[in-house]
Coordinates of C-alpha atoms and ligand atoms in Angstrom, one line a residue:
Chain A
X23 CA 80.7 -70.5 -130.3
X24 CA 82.8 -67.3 -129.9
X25 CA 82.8 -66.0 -133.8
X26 CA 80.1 -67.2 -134.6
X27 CA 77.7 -65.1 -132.2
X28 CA 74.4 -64.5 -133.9
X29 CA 73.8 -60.9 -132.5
X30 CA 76.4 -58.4 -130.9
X31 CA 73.9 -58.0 -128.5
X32 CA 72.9 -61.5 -127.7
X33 CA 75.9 -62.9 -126.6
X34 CA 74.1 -66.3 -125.2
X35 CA 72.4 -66.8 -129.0
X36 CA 69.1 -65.9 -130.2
X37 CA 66.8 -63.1 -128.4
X38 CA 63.9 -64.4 -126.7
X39 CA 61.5 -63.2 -129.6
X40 CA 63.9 -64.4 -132.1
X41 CA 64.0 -68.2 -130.5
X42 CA 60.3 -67.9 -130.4
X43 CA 59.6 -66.6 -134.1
X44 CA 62.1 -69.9 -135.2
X45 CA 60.3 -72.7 -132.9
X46 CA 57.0 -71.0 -134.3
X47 CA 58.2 -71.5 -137.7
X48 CA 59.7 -74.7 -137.4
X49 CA 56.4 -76.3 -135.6
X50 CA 54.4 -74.8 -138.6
X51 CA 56.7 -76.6 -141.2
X52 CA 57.9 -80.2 -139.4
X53 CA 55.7 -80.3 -136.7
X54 CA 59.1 -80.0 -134.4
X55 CA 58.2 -78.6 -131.1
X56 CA 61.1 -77.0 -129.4
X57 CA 61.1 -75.6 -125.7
X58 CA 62.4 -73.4 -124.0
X59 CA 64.3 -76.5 -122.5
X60 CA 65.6 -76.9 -125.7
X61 CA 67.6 -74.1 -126.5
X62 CA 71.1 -75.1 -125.9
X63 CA 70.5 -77.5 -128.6
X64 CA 68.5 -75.1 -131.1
X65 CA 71.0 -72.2 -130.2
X66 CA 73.8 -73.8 -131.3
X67 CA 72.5 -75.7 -134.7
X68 CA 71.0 -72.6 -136.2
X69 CA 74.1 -70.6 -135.0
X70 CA 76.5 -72.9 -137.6
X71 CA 73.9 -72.8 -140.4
X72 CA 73.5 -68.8 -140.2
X73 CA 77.3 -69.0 -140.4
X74 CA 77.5 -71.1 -143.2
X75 CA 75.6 -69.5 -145.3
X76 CA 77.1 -66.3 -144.2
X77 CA 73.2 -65.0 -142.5
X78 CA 73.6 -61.4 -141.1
X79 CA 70.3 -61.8 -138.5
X80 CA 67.9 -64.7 -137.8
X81 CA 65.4 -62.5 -139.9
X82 CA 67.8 -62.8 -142.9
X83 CA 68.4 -66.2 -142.2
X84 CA 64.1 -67.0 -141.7
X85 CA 63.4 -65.2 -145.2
X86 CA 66.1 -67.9 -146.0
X87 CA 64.4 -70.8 -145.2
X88 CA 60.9 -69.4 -145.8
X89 CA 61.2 -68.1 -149.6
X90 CA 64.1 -70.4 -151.0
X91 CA 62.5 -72.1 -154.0
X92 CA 64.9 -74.9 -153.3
X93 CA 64.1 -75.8 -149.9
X94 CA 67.6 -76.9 -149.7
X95 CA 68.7 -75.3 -146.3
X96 CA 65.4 -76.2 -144.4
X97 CA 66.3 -79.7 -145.6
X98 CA 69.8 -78.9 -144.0
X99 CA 68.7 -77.3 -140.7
X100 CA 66.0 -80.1 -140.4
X101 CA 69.1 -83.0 -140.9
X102 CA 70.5 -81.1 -137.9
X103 CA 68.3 -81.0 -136.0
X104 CA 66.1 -84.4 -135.8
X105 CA 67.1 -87.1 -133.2
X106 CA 67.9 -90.0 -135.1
X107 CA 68.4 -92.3 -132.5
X108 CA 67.5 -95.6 -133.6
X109 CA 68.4 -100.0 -133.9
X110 CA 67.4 -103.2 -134.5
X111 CA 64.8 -104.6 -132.9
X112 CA 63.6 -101.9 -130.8
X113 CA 61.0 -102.2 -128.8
X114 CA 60.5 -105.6 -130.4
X115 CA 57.4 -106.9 -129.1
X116 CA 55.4 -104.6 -131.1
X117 CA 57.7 -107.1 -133.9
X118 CA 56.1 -110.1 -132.6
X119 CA 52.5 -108.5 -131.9
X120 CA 53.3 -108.1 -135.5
X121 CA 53.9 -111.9 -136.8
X122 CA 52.1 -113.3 -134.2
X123 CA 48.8 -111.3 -134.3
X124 CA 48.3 -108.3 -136.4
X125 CA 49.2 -109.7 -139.8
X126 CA 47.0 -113.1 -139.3
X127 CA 43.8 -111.1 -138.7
X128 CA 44.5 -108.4 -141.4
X129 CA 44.9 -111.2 -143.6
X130 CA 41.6 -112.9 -142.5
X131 CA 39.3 -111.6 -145.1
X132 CA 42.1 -111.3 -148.0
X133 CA 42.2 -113.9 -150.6
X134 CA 45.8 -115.4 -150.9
X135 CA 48.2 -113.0 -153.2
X136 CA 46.6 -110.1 -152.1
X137 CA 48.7 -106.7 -150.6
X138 CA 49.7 -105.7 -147.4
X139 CA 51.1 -102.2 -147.1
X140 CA 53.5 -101.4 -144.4
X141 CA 55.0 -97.9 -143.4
X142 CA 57.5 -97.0 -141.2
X143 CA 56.9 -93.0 -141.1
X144 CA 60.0 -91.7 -139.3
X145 CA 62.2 -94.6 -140.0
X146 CA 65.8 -92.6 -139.4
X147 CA 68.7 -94.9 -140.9
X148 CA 66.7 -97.9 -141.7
X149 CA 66.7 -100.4 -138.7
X150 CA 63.0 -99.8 -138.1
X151 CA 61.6 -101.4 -141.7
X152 CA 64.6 -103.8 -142.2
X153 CA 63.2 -105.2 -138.3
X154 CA 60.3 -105.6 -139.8
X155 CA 61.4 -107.4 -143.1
X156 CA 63.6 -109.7 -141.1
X157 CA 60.5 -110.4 -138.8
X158 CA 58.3 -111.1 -141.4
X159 CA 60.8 -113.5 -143.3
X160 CA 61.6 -115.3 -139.9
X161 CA 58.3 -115.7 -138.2
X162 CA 55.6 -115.1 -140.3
X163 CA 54.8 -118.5 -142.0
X164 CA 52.4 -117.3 -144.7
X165 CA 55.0 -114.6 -145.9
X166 CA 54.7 -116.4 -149.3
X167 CA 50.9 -116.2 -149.7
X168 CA 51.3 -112.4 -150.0
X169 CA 52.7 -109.2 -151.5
X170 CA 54.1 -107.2 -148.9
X171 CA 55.0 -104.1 -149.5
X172 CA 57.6 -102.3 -147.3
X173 CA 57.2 -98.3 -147.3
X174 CA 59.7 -96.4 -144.7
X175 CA 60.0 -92.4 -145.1
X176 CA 61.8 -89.6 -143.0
X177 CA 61.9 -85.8 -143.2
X178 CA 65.8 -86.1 -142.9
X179 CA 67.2 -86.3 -146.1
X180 CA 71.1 -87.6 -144.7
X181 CA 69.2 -90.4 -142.6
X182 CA 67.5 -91.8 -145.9
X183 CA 71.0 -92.2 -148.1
X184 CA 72.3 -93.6 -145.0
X185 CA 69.3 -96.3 -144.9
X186 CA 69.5 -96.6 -148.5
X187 CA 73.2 -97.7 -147.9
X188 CA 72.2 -99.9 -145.2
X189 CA 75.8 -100.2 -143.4
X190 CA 75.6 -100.3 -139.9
X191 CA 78.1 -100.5 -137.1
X192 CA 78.3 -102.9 -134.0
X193 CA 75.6 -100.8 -131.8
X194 CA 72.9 -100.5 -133.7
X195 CA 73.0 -104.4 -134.6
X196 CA 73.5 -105.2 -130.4
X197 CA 70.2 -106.5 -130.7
X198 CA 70.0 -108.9 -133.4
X199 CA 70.4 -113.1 -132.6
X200 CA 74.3 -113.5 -134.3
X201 CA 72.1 -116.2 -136.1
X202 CA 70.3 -113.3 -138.0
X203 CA 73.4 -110.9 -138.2
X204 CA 75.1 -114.1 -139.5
X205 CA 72.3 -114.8 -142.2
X206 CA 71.2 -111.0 -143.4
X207 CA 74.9 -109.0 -143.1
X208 CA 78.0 -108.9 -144.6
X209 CA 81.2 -107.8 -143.3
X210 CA 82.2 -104.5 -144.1
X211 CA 86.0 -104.6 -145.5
X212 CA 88.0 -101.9 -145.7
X213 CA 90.0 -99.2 -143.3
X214 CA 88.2 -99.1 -139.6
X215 CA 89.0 -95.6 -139.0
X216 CA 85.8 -94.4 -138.7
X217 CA 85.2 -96.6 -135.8
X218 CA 84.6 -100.2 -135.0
X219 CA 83.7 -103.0 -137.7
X220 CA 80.6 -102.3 -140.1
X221 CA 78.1 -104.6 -141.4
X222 CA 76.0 -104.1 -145.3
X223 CA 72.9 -105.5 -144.9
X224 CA 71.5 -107.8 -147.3
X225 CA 70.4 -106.6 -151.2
X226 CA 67.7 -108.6 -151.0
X227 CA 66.4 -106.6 -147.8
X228 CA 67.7 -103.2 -149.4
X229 CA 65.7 -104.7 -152.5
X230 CA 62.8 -104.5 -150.2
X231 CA 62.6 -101.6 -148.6
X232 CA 60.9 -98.3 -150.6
X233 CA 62.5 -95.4 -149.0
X234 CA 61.4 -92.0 -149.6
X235 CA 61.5 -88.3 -148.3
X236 CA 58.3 -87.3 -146.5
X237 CA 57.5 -84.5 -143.7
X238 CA 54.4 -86.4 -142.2
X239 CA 53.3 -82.7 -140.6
X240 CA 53.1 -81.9 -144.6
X241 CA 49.3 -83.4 -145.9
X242 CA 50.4 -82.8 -149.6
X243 CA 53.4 -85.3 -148.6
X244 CA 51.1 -87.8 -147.2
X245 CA 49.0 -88.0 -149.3
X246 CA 50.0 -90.2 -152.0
X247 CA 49.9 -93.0 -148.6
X248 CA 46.7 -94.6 -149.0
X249 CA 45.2 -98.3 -148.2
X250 CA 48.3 -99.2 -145.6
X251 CA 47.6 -101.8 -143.2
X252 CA 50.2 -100.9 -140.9
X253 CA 51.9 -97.7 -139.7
X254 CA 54.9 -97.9 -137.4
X255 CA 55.2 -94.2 -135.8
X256 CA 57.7 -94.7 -133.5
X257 CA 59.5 -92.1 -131.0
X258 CA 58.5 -89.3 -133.3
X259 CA 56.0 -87.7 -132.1
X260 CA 57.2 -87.0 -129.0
X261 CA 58.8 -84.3 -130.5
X262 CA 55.3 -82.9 -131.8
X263 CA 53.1 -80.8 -129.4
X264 CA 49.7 -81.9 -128.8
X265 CA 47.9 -80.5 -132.2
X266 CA 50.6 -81.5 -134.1
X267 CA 50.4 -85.0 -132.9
X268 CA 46.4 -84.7 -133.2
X269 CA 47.3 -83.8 -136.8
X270 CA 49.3 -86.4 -137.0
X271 CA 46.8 -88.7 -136.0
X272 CA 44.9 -87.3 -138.8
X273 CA 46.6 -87.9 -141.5
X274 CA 47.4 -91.3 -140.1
X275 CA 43.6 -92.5 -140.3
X276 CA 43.0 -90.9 -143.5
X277 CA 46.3 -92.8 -144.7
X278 CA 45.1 -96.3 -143.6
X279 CA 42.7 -98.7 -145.0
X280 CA 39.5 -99.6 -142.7
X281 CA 40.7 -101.6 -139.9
X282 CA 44.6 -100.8 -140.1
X283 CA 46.8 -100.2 -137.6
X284 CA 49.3 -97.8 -135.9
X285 CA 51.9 -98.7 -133.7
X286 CA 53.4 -95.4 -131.5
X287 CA 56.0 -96.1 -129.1
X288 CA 55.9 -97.2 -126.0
X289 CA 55.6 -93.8 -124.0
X290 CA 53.0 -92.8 -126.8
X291 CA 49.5 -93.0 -126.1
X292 CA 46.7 -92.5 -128.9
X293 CA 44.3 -91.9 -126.7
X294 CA 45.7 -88.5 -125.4
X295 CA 46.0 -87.6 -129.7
X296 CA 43.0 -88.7 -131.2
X297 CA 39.5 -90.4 -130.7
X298 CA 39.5 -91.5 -134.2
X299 CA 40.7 -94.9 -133.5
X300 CA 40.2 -98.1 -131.0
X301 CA 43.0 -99.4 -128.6
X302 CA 43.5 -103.2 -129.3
X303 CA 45.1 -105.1 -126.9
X304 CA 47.0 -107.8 -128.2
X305 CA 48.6 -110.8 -126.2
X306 CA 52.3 -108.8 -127.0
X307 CA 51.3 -104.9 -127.2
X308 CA 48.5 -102.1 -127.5
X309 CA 48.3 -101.0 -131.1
X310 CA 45.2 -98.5 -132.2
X311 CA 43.2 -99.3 -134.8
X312 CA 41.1 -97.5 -137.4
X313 CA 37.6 -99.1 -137.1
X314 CA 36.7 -101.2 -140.0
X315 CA 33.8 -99.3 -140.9
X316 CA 36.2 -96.5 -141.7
X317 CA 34.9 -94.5 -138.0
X318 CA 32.2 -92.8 -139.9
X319 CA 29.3 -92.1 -137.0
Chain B
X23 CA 55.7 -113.3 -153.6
X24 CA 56.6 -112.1 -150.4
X25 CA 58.5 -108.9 -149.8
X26 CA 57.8 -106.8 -153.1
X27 CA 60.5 -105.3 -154.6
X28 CA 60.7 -101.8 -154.1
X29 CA 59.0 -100.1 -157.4
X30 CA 62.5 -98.0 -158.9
X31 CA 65.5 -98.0 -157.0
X32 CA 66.3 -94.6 -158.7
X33 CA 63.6 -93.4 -157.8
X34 CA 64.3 -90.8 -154.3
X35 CA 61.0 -90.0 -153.6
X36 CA 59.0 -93.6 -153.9
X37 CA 55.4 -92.9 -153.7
X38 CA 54.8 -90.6 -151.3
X39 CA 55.2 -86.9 -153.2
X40 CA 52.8 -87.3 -155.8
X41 CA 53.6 -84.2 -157.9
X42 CA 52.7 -81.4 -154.7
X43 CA 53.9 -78.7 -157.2
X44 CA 51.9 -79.6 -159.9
X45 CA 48.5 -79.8 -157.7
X46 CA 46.3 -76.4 -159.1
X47 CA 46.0 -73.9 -156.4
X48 CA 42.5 -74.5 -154.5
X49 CA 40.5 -72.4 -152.2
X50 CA 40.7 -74.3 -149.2
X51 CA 37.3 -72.4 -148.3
X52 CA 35.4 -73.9 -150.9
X53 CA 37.6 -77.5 -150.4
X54 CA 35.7 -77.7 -147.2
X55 CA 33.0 -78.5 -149.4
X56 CA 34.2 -81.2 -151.5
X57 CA 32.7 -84.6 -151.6
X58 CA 36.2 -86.4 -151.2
X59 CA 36.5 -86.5 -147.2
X60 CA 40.7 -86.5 -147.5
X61 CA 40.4 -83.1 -150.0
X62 CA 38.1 -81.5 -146.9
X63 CA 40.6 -82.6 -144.6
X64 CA 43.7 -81.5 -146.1
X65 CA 41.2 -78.0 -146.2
X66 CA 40.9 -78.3 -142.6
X67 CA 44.6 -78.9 -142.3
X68 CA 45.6 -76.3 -144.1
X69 CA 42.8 -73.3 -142.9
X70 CA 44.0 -73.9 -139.4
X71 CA 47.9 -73.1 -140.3
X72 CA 47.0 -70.0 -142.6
X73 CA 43.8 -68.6 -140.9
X74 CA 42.8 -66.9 -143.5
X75 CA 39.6 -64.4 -142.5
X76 CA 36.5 -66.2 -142.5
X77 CA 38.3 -69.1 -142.2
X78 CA 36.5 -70.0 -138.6
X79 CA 32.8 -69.6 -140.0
X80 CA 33.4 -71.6 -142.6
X81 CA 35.0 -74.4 -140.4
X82 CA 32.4 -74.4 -137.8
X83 CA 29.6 -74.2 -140.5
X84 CA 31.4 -77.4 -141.8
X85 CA 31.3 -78.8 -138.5
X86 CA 27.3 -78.7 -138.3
X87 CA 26.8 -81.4 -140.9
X88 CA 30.2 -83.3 -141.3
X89 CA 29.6 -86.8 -141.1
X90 CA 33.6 -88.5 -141.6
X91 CA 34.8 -88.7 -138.5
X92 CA 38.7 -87.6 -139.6
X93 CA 37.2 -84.4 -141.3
X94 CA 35.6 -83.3 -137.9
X95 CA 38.7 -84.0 -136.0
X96 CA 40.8 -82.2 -138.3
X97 CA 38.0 -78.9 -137.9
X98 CA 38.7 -79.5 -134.5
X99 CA 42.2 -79.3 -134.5
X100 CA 42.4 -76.7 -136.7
X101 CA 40.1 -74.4 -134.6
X102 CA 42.7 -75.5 -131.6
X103 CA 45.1 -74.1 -133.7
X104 CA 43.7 -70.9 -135.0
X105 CA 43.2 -70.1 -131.6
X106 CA 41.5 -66.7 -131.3
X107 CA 38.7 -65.4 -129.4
X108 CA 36.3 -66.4 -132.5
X109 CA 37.6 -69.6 -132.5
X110 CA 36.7 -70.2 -128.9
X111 CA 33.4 -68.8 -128.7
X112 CA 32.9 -71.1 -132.0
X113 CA 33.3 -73.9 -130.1
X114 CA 31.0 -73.2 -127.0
X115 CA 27.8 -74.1 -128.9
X116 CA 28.8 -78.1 -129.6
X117 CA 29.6 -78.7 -125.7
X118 CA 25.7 -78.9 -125.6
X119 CA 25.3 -81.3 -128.3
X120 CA 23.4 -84.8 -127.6
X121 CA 26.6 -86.7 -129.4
X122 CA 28.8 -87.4 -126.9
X123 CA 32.0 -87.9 -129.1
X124 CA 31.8 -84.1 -130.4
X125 CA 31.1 -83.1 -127.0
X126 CA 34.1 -84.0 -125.6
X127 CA 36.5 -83.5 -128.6
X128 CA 35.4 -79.9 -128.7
X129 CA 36.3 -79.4 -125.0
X130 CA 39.3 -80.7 -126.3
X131 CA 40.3 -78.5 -128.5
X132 CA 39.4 -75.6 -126.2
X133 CA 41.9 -77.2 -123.8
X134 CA 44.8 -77.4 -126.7
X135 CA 44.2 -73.2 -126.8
X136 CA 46.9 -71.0 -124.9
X137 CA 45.0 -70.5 -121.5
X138 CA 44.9 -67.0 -121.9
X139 CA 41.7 -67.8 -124.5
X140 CA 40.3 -71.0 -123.8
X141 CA 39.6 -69.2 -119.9
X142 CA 37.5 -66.5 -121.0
X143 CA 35.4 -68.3 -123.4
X144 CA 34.8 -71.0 -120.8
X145 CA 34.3 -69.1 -117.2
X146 CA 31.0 -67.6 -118.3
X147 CA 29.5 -71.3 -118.7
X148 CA 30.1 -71.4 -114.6
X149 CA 26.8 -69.7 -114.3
X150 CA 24.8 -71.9 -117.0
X151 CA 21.5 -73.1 -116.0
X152 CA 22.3 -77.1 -117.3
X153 CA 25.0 -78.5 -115.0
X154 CA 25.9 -80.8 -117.3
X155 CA 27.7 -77.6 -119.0
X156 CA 28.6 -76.4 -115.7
X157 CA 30.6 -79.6 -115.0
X158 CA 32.2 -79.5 -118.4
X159 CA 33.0 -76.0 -117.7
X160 CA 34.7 -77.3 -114.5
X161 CA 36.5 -80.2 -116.6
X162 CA 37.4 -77.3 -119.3
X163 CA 39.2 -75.0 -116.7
X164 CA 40.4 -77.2 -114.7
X165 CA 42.8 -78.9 -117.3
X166 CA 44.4 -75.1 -117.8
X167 CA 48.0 -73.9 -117.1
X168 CA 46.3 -70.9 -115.6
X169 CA 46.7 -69.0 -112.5
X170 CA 43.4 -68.7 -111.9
X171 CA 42.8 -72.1 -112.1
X172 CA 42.5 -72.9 -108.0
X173 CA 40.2 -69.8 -107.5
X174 CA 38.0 -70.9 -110.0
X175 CA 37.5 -74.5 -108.8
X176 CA 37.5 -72.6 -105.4
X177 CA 34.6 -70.9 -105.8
X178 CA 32.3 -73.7 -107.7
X179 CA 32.9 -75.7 -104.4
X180 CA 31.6 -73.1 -102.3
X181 CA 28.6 -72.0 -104.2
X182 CA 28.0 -74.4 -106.9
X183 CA 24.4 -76.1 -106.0
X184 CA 24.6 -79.4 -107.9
X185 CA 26.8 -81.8 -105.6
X186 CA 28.1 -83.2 -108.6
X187 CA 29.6 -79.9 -110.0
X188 CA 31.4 -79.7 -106.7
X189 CA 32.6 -83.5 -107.3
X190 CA 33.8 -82.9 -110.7
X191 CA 36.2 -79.5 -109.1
X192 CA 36.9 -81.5 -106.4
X193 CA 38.5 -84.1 -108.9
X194 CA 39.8 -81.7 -111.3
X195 CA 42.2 -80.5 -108.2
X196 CA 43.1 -83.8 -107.3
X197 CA 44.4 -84.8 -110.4
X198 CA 46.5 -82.0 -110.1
X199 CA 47.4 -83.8 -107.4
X200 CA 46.6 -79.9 -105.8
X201 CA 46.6 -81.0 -101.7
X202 CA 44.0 -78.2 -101.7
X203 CA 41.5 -81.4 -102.8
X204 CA 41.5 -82.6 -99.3
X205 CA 40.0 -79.3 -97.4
X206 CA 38.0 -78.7 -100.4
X207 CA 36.4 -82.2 -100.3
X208 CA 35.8 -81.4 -96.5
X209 CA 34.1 -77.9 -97.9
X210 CA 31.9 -80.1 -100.1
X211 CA 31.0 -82.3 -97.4
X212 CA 29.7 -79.2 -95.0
X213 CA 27.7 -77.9 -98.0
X214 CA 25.8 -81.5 -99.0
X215 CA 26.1 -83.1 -95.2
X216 CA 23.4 -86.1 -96.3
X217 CA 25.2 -87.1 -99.4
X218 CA 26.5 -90.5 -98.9
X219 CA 28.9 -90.6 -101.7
X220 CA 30.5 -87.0 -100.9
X221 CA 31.1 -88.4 -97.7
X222 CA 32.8 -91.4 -99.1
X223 CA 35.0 -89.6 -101.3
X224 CA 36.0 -87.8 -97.8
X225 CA 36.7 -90.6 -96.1
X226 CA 38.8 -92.2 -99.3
X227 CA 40.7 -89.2 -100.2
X228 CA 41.7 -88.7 -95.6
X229 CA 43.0 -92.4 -95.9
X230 CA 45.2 -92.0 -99.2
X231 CA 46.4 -88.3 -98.0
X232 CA 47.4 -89.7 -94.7
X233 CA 48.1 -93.1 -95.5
X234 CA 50.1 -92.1 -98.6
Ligands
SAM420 C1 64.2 -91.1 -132.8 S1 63.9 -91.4 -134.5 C2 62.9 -92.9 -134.4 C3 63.3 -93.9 -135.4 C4 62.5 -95.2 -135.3 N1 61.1 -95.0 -135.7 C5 62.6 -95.8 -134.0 O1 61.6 -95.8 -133.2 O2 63.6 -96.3 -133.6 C6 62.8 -90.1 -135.0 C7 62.9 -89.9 -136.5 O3 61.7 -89.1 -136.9 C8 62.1 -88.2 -137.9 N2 61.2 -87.1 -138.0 C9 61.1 -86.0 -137.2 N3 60.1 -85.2 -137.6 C10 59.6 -85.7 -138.7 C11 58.6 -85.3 -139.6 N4 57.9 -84.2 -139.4 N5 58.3 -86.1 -140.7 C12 59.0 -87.3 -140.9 N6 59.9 -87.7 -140.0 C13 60.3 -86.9 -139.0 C14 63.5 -87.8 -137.6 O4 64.3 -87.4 -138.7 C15 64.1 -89.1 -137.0 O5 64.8 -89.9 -138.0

């Protein structure tokens, strides 16, 4: 990063206070908790944004992202720096806990027709909800007697039009049957320059899915997420600190209907965020539920 | 039926950003007060990023007669967040409440504070008559990134006259996995020499230590 140093005087990047006031300000707006640890990889992000946009200091280039009526560069720095890492199938037995458990007894007291709401909050390029739509078209026999509806949402504006698209290349479909690639992909034709072969995923499954562009540490942006059944929160709040995630956890319960679910990841654990809900163990995995009387004492 | 067909394709934001901008401005002060549970949490939310002054009576007068359950855990968190001495001290009076739940989730949120607050407000309960708070004191302090952290547990086990505020500092350091817990098990056992079960714990904790 020679040219692009941020300070004379701080050849190695960002002072100490100035690395602080940033992770500070970025907790406060995405919930994103860096480290120390993390600096290398904050360092050098924010260093090619400052020069992009031609910043003098960090101070210049915070007054950027706090005051910009647009938002439009705290939408870039966040696209730069949220780990997208994601594909199909992951951690799948929270899938089948799905099909095979959850979705039976959510139904239970639902008259045939009725809605189930689904979310994927943090859903990077898509494999996450279009797992679960595949799921619930494979394995869950009284898909017909409902109306599902698939939400998935990301603070990473680049991830979404990249879900939207829904092309994916041979790593993030390893885990998918062929049978399935075979029945929900097409071929991508076209010059391979950009790597090995690419796959579109069905319109029928893009059909299905309702993207949209939501920072979950942001209650306003919650908010219109009311009566889901399920959440899928998945390797995303490991990158909250505690409150955040306890905030999280918040807005979670407040976004799901009596007796709805949330499914973390597997090094996640509700019960270090939140009392507000009851582990369940199911035959395939631990989800938490929101009691059914709403957890009113 | 089955999958629904996502509402406009066009669309970006789906259903999610309900038109934030066009929301009046509210007091979140007086939103604490509003009979729709997700308005006073979004309150809460938002008092504990911005801290405006007053902004910790008015949670913890909130926090005497909230009923929702999400509500107090957002006051909660939001006093975790605010983290000042006031917020503290605001806390210490609900770790002697009958209701277990709000007990515990308040030492909780003292434990989320930097150490350098939650340790001051907490150290003086040490010396409370009940030692029920005495032993949530322990619990309190001994989950802290502090340094004074082993002296504190330290001392409880040599003065500390309720055996099972000595128990509760003897497991704080152990799951620190602090090798200190041995000795200071062996303390406890020369202070209470009849109790059965401090003996036990003696005995358990030799065998794992030297058995590994
Ligand atoms: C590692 S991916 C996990 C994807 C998927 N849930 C899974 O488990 O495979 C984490 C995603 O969370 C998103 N994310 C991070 N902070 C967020 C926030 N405050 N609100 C919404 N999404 C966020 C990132 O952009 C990223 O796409």
């Amino acid at each position: 990063m020679a040219g692009e140093r941020v300070r004379e005087s701080e050849p190695d990047g960002l002072s100490p206070e100035d690395y602080a006031a940033l992770c500070d300000f970025l907790r406060d707006r995405t919930g994103l908790s860096f480290t120390e640890a993390k600096r290398y990889f904050v360092d050098r992000r924010v260093a090619a944004r400052m020069q992009a946009v031609g910043a003098t200091g960090l101070r210049a280039y915070l007054n950027l992202l706090r005051f910009q009526a647009s938002g439009e560069e705290l939408q870039r720095l966040v696209n730069l720096m949220t780990v997208n890492e994601t594909y199909f199938f992951r951690e799948k037995y929270q899938f089948d806990c799905l099909v095979n458990s959850v979705l039976d007894e959510l139904v239970r007291d639902k008259p045939r027709g009725a809605r189930l709401r689904i979310w994927s909050a943090g859903c990077a390029t898509g494999e996450e909800p279009y797992s679960i739509a595949i799921m619930l078209l494979e394995h869950w026999r009284r898909v017909d007697d409902y109306e599902i509806e698939l939400l998935a949402s990301d603070i990473d504006s680049a991830v979404l039009e990249r879900a939207r698209e829904g092309i994916y290349d041979e790593r993030a479909l390893q885990g998918l049957p062929a049978h399935l690639r075979a029945k929900y992909f097409k071929p991508v034709r076209g010059t391979a320059e950009a790597g090995g072969p690419r796959w579109r995923i069905a319109e029928e499954l893009r059909d299905s899915v309702d993207f949209s562009l939501v920072n979950i540490a942001d209650p306003q942006q919650v908010r219109g997420f009311r009566g889901i059944d399920v959440i899928f929160c998945r390797n995303l709040l490991i990158y909250f600190d505690d409150l955040g995630r306890r905030e999280a956890a918040g807005m979670f319960h407040d976004a799901l209907a009596p007796g709805g679910f949330v499914c973390l990841g597997h090094s996640e654990s509700m019960s270090r965020m939140s009392s507000l809900f009851v582990p369940r163990r199911f035959p395939d995995a631990i989800l938490y539920q929101k009691p059914t009387d709403g957890g009113t004492p | 039926m089955g999958l629904v067909r996502k509402k406009s394709a066009a669309a970006p934001s789906g259903p999610a950003v309900p038109d934030a901008q066009a929301a009046p401005p509210v007091d979140p002060l007086a939103a604490l007060e509003e009979a729709d549970p997700s308005v006073r949490r979004d309150a809460a939310h938002g008092l504990g990023h911005a801290a405006p002054p007053g902004a910790v009576a008015a949670l913890v007068r909130r926090l005497e007669t909230e009923g929702d359950a999400g509500v107090r855990e957002a006051i909660l968190t939001a006093l975790a967040r605010i983290a000042t001495d006031e917020a503290a001290a605001a806390l210490l009076p609900f770790l002697d409440r009958e209701d277990a739940a709000l007990r515990n989730a308040a030492l909780e949120s003292l434990q989320q504070m930097p150490a350098g607050v939650a340790a001051p407000a907490l150290l003086p309960l040490l010396r409370h008559a009940d030692p029920d708070l005495r032993i949530f004191a322990v619990q309190g302090l001994g989950g802290l990134a502090h340094p004074g952290r082993a002296d504190w547990l330290a001392a409880v086990l040599e003065r500390d006259a309720d055996v099972n505020v000595g128990l509760a500092a003897v497991e704080a350091l152990a799951e620190a996995g602090s090798p200190e817990a041995l000795s200071s098990l062996e303390t406890l056992a020369r202070r209470f020499p009849d109790d059965a079960f401090v003996a036990f714990a003696v005995d358990a904790a030799r065998s794992s230590f030297n058995g590994g």
